[in-house]
GROMACS .gro file of C-alpha atoms in nm:
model
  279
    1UNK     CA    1  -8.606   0.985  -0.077
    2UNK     CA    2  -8.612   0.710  -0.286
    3UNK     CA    3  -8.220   0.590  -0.179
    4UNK     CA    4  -8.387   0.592   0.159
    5UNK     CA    5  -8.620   0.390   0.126
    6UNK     CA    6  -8.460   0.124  -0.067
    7UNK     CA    7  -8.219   0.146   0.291
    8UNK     CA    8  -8.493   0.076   0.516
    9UNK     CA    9  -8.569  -0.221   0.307
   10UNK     CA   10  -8.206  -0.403   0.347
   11UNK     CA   11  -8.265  -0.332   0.699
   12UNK     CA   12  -8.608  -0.487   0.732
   13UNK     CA   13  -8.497  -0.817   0.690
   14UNK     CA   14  -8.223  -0.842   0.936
   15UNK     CA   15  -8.414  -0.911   1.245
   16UNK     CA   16  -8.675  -1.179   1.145
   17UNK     CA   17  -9.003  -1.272   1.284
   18UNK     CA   18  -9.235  -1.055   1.500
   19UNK     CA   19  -9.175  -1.163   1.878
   20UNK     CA   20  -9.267  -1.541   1.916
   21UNK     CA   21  -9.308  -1.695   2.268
   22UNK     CA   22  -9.311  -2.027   2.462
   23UNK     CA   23  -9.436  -2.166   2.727
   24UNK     CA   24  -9.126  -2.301   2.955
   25UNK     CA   25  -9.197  -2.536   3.269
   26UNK     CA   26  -9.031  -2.580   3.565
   27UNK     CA   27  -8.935  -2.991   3.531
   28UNK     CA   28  -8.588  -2.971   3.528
   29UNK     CA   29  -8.508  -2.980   3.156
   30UNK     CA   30  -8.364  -2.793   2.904
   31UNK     CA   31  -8.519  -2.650   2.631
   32UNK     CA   32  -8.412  -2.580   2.293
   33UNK     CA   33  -8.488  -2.148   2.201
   34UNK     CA   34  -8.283  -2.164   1.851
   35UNK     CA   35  -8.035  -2.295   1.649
   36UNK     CA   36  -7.727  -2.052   1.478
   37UNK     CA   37  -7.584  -2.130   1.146
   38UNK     CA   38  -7.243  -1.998   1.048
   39UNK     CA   39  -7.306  -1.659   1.076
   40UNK     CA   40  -7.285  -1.381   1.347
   41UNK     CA   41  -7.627  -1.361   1.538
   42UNK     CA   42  -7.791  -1.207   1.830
   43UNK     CA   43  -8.102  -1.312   1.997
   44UNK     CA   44  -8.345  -1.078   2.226
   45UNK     CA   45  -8.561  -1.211   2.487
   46UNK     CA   46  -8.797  -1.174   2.787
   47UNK     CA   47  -8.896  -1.459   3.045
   48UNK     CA   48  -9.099  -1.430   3.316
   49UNK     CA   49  -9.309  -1.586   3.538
   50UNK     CA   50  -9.559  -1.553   3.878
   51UNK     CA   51  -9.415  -1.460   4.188
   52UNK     CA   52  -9.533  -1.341   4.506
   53UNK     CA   53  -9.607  -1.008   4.346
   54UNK     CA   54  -9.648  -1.102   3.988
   55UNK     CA   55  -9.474  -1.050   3.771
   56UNK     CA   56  -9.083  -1.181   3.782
   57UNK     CA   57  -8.882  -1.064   3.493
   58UNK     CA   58  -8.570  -1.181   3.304
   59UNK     CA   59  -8.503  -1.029   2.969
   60UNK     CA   60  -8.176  -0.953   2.815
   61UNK     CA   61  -7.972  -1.052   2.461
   62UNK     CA   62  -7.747  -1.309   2.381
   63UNK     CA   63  -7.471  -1.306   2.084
   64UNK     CA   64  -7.330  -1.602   1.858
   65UNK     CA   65  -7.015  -1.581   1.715
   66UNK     CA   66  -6.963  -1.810   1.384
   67UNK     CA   67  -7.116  -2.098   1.501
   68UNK     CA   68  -6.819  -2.110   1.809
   69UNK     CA   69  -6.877  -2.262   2.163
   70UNK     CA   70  -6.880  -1.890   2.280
   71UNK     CA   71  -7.185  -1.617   2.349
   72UNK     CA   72  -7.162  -1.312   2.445
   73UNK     CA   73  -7.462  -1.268   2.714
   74UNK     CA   74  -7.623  -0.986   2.891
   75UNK     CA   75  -7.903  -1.027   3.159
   76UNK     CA   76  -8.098  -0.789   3.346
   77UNK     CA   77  -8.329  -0.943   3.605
   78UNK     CA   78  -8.585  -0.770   3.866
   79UNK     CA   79  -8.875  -0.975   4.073
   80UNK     CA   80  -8.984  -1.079   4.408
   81UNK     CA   81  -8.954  -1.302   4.712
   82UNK     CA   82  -8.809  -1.619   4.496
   83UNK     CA   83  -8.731  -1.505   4.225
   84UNK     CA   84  -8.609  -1.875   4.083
   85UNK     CA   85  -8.456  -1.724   3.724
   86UNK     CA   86  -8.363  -1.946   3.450
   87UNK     CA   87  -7.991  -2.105   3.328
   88UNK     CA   88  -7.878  -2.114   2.975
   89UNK     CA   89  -7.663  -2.370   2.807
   90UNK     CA   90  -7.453  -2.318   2.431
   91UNK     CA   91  -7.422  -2.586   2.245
   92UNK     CA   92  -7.155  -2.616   1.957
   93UNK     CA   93  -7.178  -2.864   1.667
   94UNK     CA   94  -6.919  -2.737   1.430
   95UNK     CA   95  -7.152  -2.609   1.203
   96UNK     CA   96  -7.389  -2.460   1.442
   97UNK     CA   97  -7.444  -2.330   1.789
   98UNK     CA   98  -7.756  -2.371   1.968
   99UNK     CA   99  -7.944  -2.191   2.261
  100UNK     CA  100  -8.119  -2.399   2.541
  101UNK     CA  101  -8.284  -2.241   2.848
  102UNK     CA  102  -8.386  -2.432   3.195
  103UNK     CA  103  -8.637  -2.279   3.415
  104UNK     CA  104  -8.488  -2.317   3.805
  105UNK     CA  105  -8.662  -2.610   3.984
  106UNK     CA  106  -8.980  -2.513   4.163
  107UNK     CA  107  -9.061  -2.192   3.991
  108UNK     CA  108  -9.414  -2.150   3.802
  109UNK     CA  109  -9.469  -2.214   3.445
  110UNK     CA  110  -9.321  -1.909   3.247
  111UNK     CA  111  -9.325  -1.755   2.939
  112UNK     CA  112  -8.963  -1.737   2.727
  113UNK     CA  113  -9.080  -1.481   2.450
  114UNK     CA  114  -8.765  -1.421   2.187
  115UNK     CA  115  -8.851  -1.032   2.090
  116UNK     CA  116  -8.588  -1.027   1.740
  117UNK     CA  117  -8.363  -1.286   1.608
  118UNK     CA  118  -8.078  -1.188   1.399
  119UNK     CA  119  -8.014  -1.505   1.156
  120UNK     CA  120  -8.091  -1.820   1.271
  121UNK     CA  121  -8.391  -2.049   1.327
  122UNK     CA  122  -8.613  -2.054   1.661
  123UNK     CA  123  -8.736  -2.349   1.830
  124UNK     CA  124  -8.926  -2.207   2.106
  125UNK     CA  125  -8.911  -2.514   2.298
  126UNK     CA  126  -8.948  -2.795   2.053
  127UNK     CA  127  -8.705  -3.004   2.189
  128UNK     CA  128  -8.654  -3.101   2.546
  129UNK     CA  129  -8.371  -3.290   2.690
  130UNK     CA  130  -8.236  -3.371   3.063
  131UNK     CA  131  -7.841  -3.440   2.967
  132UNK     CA  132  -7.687  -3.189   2.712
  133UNK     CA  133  -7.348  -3.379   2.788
  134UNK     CA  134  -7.460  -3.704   2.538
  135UNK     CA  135  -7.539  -3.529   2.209
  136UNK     CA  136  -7.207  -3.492   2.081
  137UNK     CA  137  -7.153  -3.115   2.111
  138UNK     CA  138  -6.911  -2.903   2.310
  139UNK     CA  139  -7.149  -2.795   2.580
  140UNK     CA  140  -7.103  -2.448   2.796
  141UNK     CA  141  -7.344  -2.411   3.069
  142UNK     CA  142  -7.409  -2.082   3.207
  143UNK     CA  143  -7.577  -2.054   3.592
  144UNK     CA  144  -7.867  -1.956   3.680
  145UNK     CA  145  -7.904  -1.585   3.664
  146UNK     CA  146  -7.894  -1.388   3.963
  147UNK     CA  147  -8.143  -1.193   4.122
  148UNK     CA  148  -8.210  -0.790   4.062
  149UNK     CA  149  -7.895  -0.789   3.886
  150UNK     CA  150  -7.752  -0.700   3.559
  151UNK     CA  151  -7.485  -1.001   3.421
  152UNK     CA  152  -7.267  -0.986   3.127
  153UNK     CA  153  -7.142  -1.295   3.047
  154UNK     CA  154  -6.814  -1.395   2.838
  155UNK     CA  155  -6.487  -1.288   2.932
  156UNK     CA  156  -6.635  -1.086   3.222
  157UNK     CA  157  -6.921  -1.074   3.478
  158UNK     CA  158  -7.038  -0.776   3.624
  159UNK     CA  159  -7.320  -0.920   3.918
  160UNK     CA  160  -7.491  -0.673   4.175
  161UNK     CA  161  -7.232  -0.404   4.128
  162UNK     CA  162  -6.945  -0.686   4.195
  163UNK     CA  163  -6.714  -0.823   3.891
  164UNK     CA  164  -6.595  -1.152   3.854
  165UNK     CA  165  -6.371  -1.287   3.580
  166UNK     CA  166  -6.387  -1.658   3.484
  167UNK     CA  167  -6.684  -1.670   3.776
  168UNK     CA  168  -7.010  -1.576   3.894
  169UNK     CA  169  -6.930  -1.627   4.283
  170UNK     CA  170  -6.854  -1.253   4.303
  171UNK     CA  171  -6.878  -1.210   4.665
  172UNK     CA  172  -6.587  -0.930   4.668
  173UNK     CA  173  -6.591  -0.651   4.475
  174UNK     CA  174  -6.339  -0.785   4.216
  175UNK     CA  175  -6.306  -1.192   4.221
  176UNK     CA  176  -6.089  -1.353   3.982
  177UNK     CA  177  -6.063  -1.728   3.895
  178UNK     CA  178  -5.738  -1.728   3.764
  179UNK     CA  179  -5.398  -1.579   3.789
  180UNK     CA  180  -5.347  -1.198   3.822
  181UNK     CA  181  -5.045  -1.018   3.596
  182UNK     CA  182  -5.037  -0.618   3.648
  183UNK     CA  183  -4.784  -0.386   3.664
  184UNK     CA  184  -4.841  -0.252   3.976
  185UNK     CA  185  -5.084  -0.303   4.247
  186UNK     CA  186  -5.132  -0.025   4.486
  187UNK     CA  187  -5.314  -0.138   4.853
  188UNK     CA  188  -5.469   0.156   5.101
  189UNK     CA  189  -5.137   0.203   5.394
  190UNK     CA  190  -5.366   0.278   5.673
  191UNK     CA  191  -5.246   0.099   5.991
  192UNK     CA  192  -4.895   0.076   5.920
  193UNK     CA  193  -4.709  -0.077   6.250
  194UNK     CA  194  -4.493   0.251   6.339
  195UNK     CA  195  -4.593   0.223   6.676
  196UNK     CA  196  -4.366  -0.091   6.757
  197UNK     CA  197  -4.056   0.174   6.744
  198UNK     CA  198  -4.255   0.350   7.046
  199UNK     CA  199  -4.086   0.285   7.431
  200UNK     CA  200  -4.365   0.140   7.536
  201UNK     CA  201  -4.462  -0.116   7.301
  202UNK     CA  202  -4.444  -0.487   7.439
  203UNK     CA  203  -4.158  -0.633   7.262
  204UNK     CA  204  -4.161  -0.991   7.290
  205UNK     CA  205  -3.812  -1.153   7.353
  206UNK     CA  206  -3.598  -1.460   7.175
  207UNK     CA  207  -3.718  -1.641   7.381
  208UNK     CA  208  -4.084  -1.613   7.430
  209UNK     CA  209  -4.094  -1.638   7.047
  210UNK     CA  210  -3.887  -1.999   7.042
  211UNK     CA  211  -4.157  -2.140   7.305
  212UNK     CA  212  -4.426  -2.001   7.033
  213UNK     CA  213  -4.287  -2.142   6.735
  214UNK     CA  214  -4.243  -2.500   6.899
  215UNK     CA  215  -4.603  -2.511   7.039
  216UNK     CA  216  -4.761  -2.360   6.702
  217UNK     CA  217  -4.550  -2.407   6.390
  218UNK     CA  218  -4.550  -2.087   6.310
  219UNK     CA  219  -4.484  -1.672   6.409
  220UNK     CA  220  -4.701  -1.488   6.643
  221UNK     CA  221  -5.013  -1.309   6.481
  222UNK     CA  222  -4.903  -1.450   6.108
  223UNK     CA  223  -5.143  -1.690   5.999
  224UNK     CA  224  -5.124  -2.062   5.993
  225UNK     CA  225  -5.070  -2.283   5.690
  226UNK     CA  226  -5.434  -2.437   5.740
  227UNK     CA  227  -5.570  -2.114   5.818
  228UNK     CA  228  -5.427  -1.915   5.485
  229UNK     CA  229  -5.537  -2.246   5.271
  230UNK     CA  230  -5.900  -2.223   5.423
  231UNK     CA  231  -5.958  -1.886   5.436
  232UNK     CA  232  -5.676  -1.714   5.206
  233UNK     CA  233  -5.481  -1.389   5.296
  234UNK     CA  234  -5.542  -1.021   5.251
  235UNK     CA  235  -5.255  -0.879   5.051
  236UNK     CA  236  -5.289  -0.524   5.287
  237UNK     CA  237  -5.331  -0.686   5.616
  238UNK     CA  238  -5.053  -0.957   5.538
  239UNK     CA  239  -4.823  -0.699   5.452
  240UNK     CA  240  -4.892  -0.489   5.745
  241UNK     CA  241  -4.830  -0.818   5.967
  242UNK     CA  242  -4.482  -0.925   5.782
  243UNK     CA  243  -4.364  -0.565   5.799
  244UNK     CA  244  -4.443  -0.546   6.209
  245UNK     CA  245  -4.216  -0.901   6.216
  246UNK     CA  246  -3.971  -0.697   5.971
  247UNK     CA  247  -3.906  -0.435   6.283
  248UNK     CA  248  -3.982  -0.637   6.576
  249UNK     CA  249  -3.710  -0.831   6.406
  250UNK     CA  250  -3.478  -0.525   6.356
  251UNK     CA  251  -3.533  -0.422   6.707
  252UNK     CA  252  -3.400  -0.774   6.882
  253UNK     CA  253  -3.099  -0.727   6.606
  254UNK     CA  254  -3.031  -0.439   6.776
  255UNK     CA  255  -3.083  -0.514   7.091
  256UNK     CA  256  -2.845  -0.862   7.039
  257UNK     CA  257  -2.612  -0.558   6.866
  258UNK     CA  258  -2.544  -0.400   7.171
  259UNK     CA  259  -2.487  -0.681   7.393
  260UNK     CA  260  -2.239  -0.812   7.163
  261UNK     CA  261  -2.032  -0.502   7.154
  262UNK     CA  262  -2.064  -0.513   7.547
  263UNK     CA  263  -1.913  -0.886   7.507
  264UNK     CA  264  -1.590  -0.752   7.285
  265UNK     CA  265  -1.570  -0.433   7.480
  266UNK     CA  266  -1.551  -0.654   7.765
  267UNK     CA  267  -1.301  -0.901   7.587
  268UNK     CA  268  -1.087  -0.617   7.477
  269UNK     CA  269  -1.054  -0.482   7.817
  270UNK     CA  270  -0.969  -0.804   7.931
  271UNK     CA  271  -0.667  -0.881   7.688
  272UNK     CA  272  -0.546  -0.552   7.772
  273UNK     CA  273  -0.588  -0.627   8.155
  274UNK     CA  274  -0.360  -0.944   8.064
  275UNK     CA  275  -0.128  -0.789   7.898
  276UNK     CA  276  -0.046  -0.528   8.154
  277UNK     CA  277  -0.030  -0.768   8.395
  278UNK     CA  278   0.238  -0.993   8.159
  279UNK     CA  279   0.475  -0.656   8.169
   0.00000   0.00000   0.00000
């Protein structure tokens, strides 16, 4: 009993202070939550504010590693009508890492309540400052978070049931800002152009396809160089477009196939025609 109680004692100490609170206005500043020394840390908090059904909440936990320009963050959110949650900023001096928090521009005065600190010292607000770029730090600004979402922040973002790595704008399922290396990538096949080897499907000649290129730059139904830059490509539909080219191509090889073995079938016939008549 005793050996157990002399264990809840370490652990007593490790998250300090009862839950301490601040309140955080909506002028456009930053404000400073806490500063992190050279050791591991995680911070828990809660913001919120009034909304157009009171009240709108923010709360989630943030993690310091050594005093580095890096946090690992994780935000759940839930309000109404505007919403307006808060952005956070990490600031890196070498030596130590601070928090800041900015409330989003219009939204009421709210309440940023740190629940448990690990190690570190809060500041619930006692600095203010409008440029975090002229202090001398290595400054990472995080956006504002979204609304009735959950965001994990660091390496990866997981926003409204979309992920994003190295961004936020997750408006696809899986958006990444960034280069992708994989062994394999495997795209859904559905509407896969079979049907140009049908009788009836509308080849379009030599021809036709010269007068296309010379008014447009570029193939029938493949997109344009501005439009691909604009709007990008999608991998399944491009393929499905290249590989349609791929047969219509085949088909007018095979087509110009026959015709020349008409021409030297024709030729042959001919040389033996002259040679017949030489005897």
């Amino acid at each position: 009993m005793k050996n157990k109680l002399f264990f809840l004692i370490l652990l007593l100490p490790v998250f300090k202070v009862a839950a301490q609170d601040f309140n955080l206005p909506a002028d456009g500043k930053w404000y400073l939550v806490a500063r992190i020394g050279g050791r591991h840390s995680e911070i828990d908090y809660t913001y919120f504010h009034t909304t157009a059904h009171t009240p709108s909440l923010l709360s989630g936990k943030m993690q310091f590693i050594n005093a580095q320009n890096f946090a690992i963050q994780e935000h759940h959110s839930m309000g109404y009508a505007q919403w307006l949650q808060p952005a956070f900023a990490l600031l890196n001096f070498g030596a130590e890492s601070q928090i800041w928090v900015k409330a989003a521009t219009g939204a009421d005065v709210g309440t940023f309540r740190v629940n448990k600190i690990l190690t570190g010292t809060l500041e619930l607000g006692s600095q203010n400052d409008t440029n975090l770029a002229d202090n001398g730090a290595i400054v990472t600004t995080y956006n504002q978070i979204r609304d009735n979402g959950h965001t994990y922040i660091g390496n990866l973002h997981v926003l409204d049931g979309n992920v994003g790595i190295g961004t936020d704008a997750t408006a696809e399922r899986l958006t990444v800002n960034g280069k992708i290396h994989a062994k394999e990538i495997k795209v859904d096949g559905s509407g896969m152009p079979d049907y140009v080897f049908e009788p009836d499907y509308p080849l379009r000649s030599l021809h036709d396809t010269e007068n296309y290129i010379r008014m447009h730059k570029h193939l029938p139904e493949v997109p344009s160089a501005k439009t691909a830059s604009e709007k990008g490509i999608e991998l399944g539909q491009m393929n499905r477009i290249l590989l349609r080219k791929i047969e219509e191509l085949t088909l007018q090889l095979v087509e110009m196939g026959k015709k020349v073995d008409k021409l030297e079938h024709k030729g042959q016939n001919k040389k033996k025609l002259m040679q017949f008549r030489r005897k």
